[in-house]
């Protein structure tokens, strides 16, 4: 197939393009080279067109002769504060709408969309008395006192976290999360309007070689890795017991390949899949793996907290295995240890 990969020069887009080429697909790359992901005046890589998914002419030209689209282009990270809302809406919401309209004009009916587990907000929990429940809101006085785990939303009793399935309700808590929900809704509407088929891949915490170095938009693995490179201890918020799933970027690229090669066989409409390693660990454990592998200082657990952070969020990868035949291959203990020495993106 001839595949348009948006965001093809980015961290994930670079790996997606490489895996698709290895599988015999022809890649058309498009990337804005946005400064949040690339340093100023970074050169456009070979085989990638400089273009903006928000500009119809750029997208129309890139779609010529294309059979399917892997849409990776996006503003990433949580955002710093509410002042980032317009930028996320512009790049992620508006850019996706322009792309989908162009796909309609070009008659391209297959889409793989980079979504995220952040659409779920906080994770899902079980109370011994009330079963599956929403978590009670975490109060600032509890957080200040070091009480980080939420209670039952019904009775306030302690709860245990459980895996989140793809049918869970959306509860976005950040600019980025809200934009990812919007992207999925636009893709679903496009499927209805155009009879297209789309797969939304809800990535967990993606890490691996080529991650952007420390910026306000970096993921936590890159932030910790950058600290170690400076000879500093990773600073872990709360008590370090927050549960996450870290998935290697090569596995994320393989998930895109699996989705691309099956989306044409799926019924029209949007099909969502969690993309996770299946081996959750705490943020404290992740920091310790990086520090030990990099021979750096031990992590420091700070007790700091932010209002939009979630406590535990781990989603089930079962549906991706059952319907796409995808399962992650790189265990976090191995991949995170490799990250301690892997090059980061500095431009």
Tab-separated table of N, CA and C in Angstrom, residues 268-324:
chain	number	residue	atom	x	y	z
A	268	UNK	N	-17.249	-0.733	8.429
A	268	UNK	CA	-17.107	0.719	8.467
A	268	UNK	C	-17.416	1.213	9.885
A	269	UNK	N	-16.754	2.287	10.257
A	269	UNK	CA	-16.902	2.821	11.601
A	269	UNK	C	-15.560	2.882	12.298
A	270	UNK	N	-15.572	3.427	13.505
A	270	UNK	CA	-14.353	3.584	14.283
A	270	UNK	C	-14.193	2.410	15.250
A	271	UNK	N	-13.008	1.806	15.246
A	271	UNK	CA	-12.682	0.688	16.121
A	271	UNK	C	-11.506	1.111	16.999
A	272	UNK	N	-11.675	1.069	18.314
A	272	UNK	CA	-10.650	1.542	19.238
A	272	UNK	C	-9.944	0.381	19.919
A	273	UNK	N	-8.620	0.547	20.092
A	273	UNK	CA	-7.808	-0.499	20.728
A	273	UNK	C	-6.775	0.138	21.655
A	274	UNK	N	-6.652	-0.414	22.849
A	274	UNK	CA	-5.561	-0.028	23.738
A	274	UNK	C	-4.258	-0.630	23.231
A	275	UNK	N	-3.199	0.158	23.294
A	275	UNK	CA	-1.865	-0.322	22.920
A	275	UNK	C	-0.987	-0.192	24.155
A	276	UNK	N	-0.697	-1.326	24.781
A	276	UNK	CA	0.022	-1.357	26.049
A	276	UNK	C	0.939	-2.569	26.079
A	277	UNK	N	1.902	-2.529	26.984
A	277	UNK	CA	2.834	-3.660	27.092
A	277	UNK	C	2.186	-4.859	27.762
A	278	UNK	N	1.166	-4.594	28.597
A	278	UNK	CA	0.585	-5.664	29.396
A	278	UNK	C	1.367	-5.964	30.664
A	279	UNK	N	2.401	-5.126	30.961
A	279	UNK	CA	3.233	-5.325	32.154
A	279	UNK	C	3.303	-3.999	32.921
A	280	UNK	N	2.263	-3.642	33.656
A	280	UNK	CA	2.274	-2.352	34.356
A	280	UNK	C	3.318	-2.303	35.464
A	281	UNK	N	3.758	-1.084	35.756
A	281	UNK	CA	4.676	-0.860	36.864
A	281	UNK	C	4.425	0.532	37.423
A	282	UNK	N	4.964	0.805	38.584
A	282	UNK	CA	4.777	2.121	39.177
A	282	UNK	C	5.789	3.109	38.585
A	283	UNK	N	5.493	4.395	38.751
A	283	UNK	CA	6.446	5.413	38.303
A	283	UNK	C	7.754	5.304	39.078
A	284	UNK	N	7.663	4.960	40.346
A	284	UNK	CA	8.879	4.776	41.126
A	284	UNK	C	9.730	3.638	40.602
A	285	UNK	N	9.100	2.521	40.243
A	285	UNK	CA	9.837	1.390	39.675
A	285	UNK	C	10.485	1.779	38.359
A	286	UNK	N	9.742	2.492	37.520
A	286	UNK	CA	10.298	2.928	36.236
A	286	UNK	C	11.540	3.790	36.449
A	287	UNK	N	11.455	4.739	37.394
A	287	UNK	CA	12.594	5.614	37.659
A	287	UNK	C	13.790	4.827	38.187
A	288	UNK	N	13.530	3.833	39.030
A	288	UNK	CA	14.630	3.030	39.578
A	288	UNK	C	15.304	2.197	38.493
A	289	UNK	N	14.514	1.650	37.550
A	289	UNK	CA	15.101	0.881	36.446
A	289	UNK	C	16.030	1.768	35.624
A	290	UNK	N	15.557	2.963	35.281
A	290	UNK	CA	16.371	3.893	34.494
A	290	UNK	C	17.646	4.278	35.244
A	291	UNK	N	17.488	4.628	36.516
A	291	UNK	CA	18.644	5.087	37.285
A	291	UNK	C	19.685	3.982	37.437
A	292	UNK	N	19.232	2.753	37.725
A	292	UNK	CA	20.175	1.650	37.901
A	292	UNK	C	20.886	1.326	36.597
A	293	UNK	N	20.133	1.299	35.492
A	293	UNK	CA	20.740	0.969	34.201
A	293	UNK	C	21.697	2.050	33.739
A	294	UNK	N	21.386	3.294	34.082
A	294	UNK	CA	22.241	4.408	33.678
A	294	UNK	C	23.322	4.742	34.682
A	295	UNK	N	23.432	3.934	35.762
A	295	UNK	CA	24.440	4.168	36.795
A	295	UNK	C	24.335	5.578	37.351
A	296	UNK	N	23.095	6.032	37.537
A	296	UNK	CA	22.872	7.380	38.013
A	296	UNK	C	22.378	7.406	39.445
A	297	UNK	N	22.118	8.585	39.968
A	297	UNK	CA	21.632	8.701	41.347
A	297	UNK	C	20.237	8.120	41.504
A	298	UNK	N	19.963	7.634	42.706
A	298	UNK	CA	18.649	7.064	42.983
A	298	UNK	C	17.564	8.127	42.846
A	299	UNK	N	16.366	7.719	42.417
A	299	UNK	CA	15.270	8.684	42.308
A	299	UNK	C	14.924	9.288	43.665
A	300	UNK	N	14.389	10.493	43.617
A	300	UNK	CA	13.914	11.185	44.805
A	300	UNK	C	12.395	11.273	44.722
A	301	UNK	N	11.714	10.744	45.717
A	301	UNK	CA	10.261	10.828	45.782
A	301	UNK	C	9.907	12.125	46.503
A	302	UNK	N	9.246	13.046	45.799
A	302	UNK	CA	9.109	14.419	46.281
A	302	UNK	C	7.822	14.695	47.047
A	303	UNK	N	6.780	13.913	46.788
A	303	UNK	CA	5.477	14.241	47.373
A	303	UNK	C	4.742	15.341	46.639
A	304	UNK	N	5.377	15.962	45.645
A	304	UNK	CA	4.706	17.009	44.868
A	304	UNK	C	3.521	16.417	44.114
A	305	UNK	N	2.547	17.257	43.777
A	305	UNK	CA	1.373	16.775	43.048
A	305	UNK	C	0.819	17.889	42.186
A	306	UNK	N	0.076	17.485	41.169
A	306	UNK	CA	-0.549	18.436	40.245
A	306	UNK	C	-2.032	18.102	40.147
A	307	UNK	N	-2.879	19.112	39.976
A	307	UNK	CA	-4.323	18.862	40.033
A	307	UNK	C	-4.844	17.955	38.931
A	308	UNK	N	-4.174	17.932	37.786
A	308	UNK	CA	-4.700	17.155	36.666
A	308	UNK	C	-4.128	15.742	36.590
A	309	UNK	N	-3.158	15.411	37.425
A	309	UNK	CA	-2.568	14.070	37.367
A	309	UNK	C	-3.577	13.018	37.825
A	310	UNK	N	-3.477	11.846	37.212
A	310	UNK	CA	-4.316	10.726	37.609
A	310	UNK	C	-3.475	9.768	38.449
A	311	UNK	N	-4.144	8.982	39.263
A	311	UNK	CA	-3.425	8.123	40.196
A	311	UNK	C	-2.971	6.825	39.535
A	312	UNK	N	-3.915	6.041	39.072
A	312	UNK	CA	-3.588	4.766	38.426
A	312	UNK	C	-4.385	4.689	37.120
A	313	UNK	N	-3.705	4.416	36.021
A	313	UNK	CA	-4.447	4.159	34.780
A	313	UNK	C	-3.678	3.119	33.976
A	314	UNK	N	-4.279	1.948	33.874
A	314	UNK	CA	-3.704	0.823	33.134
A	314	UNK	C	-4.833	0.184	32.335
A	315	UNK	N	-4.694	0.147	31.042
A	315	UNK	CA	-5.763	-0.381	30.200
A	315	UNK	C	-5.430	-1.787	29.709
A	316	UNK	N	-6.457	-2.530	29.400
A	316	UNK	CA	-6.293	-3.908	28.951
A	316	UNK	C	-5.929	-3.950	27.469
A	317	UNK	N	-4.883	-4.715	27.093
A	317	UNK	CA	-4.523	-4.865	25.685
A	317	UNK	C	-5.213	-6.050	25.003
A	318	UNK	N	-6.196	-6.670	25.661
A	318	UNK	CA	-6.767	-7.924	25.167
A	318	UNK	C	-7.451	-7.764	23.819
A	319	UNK	N	-8.211	-6.693	23.634
A	319	UNK	CA	-8.945	-6.526	22.373
A	319	UNK	C	-7.985	-6.389	21.188
A	320	UNK	N	-6.877	-5.699	21.375
A	320	UNK	CA	-5.907	-5.569	20.289
A	320	UNK	C	-5.344	-6.934	19.892
A	321	UNK	N	-5.153	-7.805	20.883
A	321	UNK	CA	-4.685	-9.155	20.585
A	321	UNK	C	-5.759	-9.960	19.859
A	322	UNK	N	-6.984	-9.878	20.351
A	322	UNK	CA	-8.070	-10.685	19.790
A	322	UNK	C	-8.431	-10.262	18.365
A	323	UNK	N	-8.443	-8.969	18.086
A	323	UNK	CA	-8.975	-8.481	16.817
A	323	UNK	C	-7.912	-8.027	15.823
A	324	UNK	N	-6.741	-7.601	16.319
A	324	UNK	CA	-5.669	-7.172	15.423
A	324	UNK	C	-4.513	-8.158	15.395
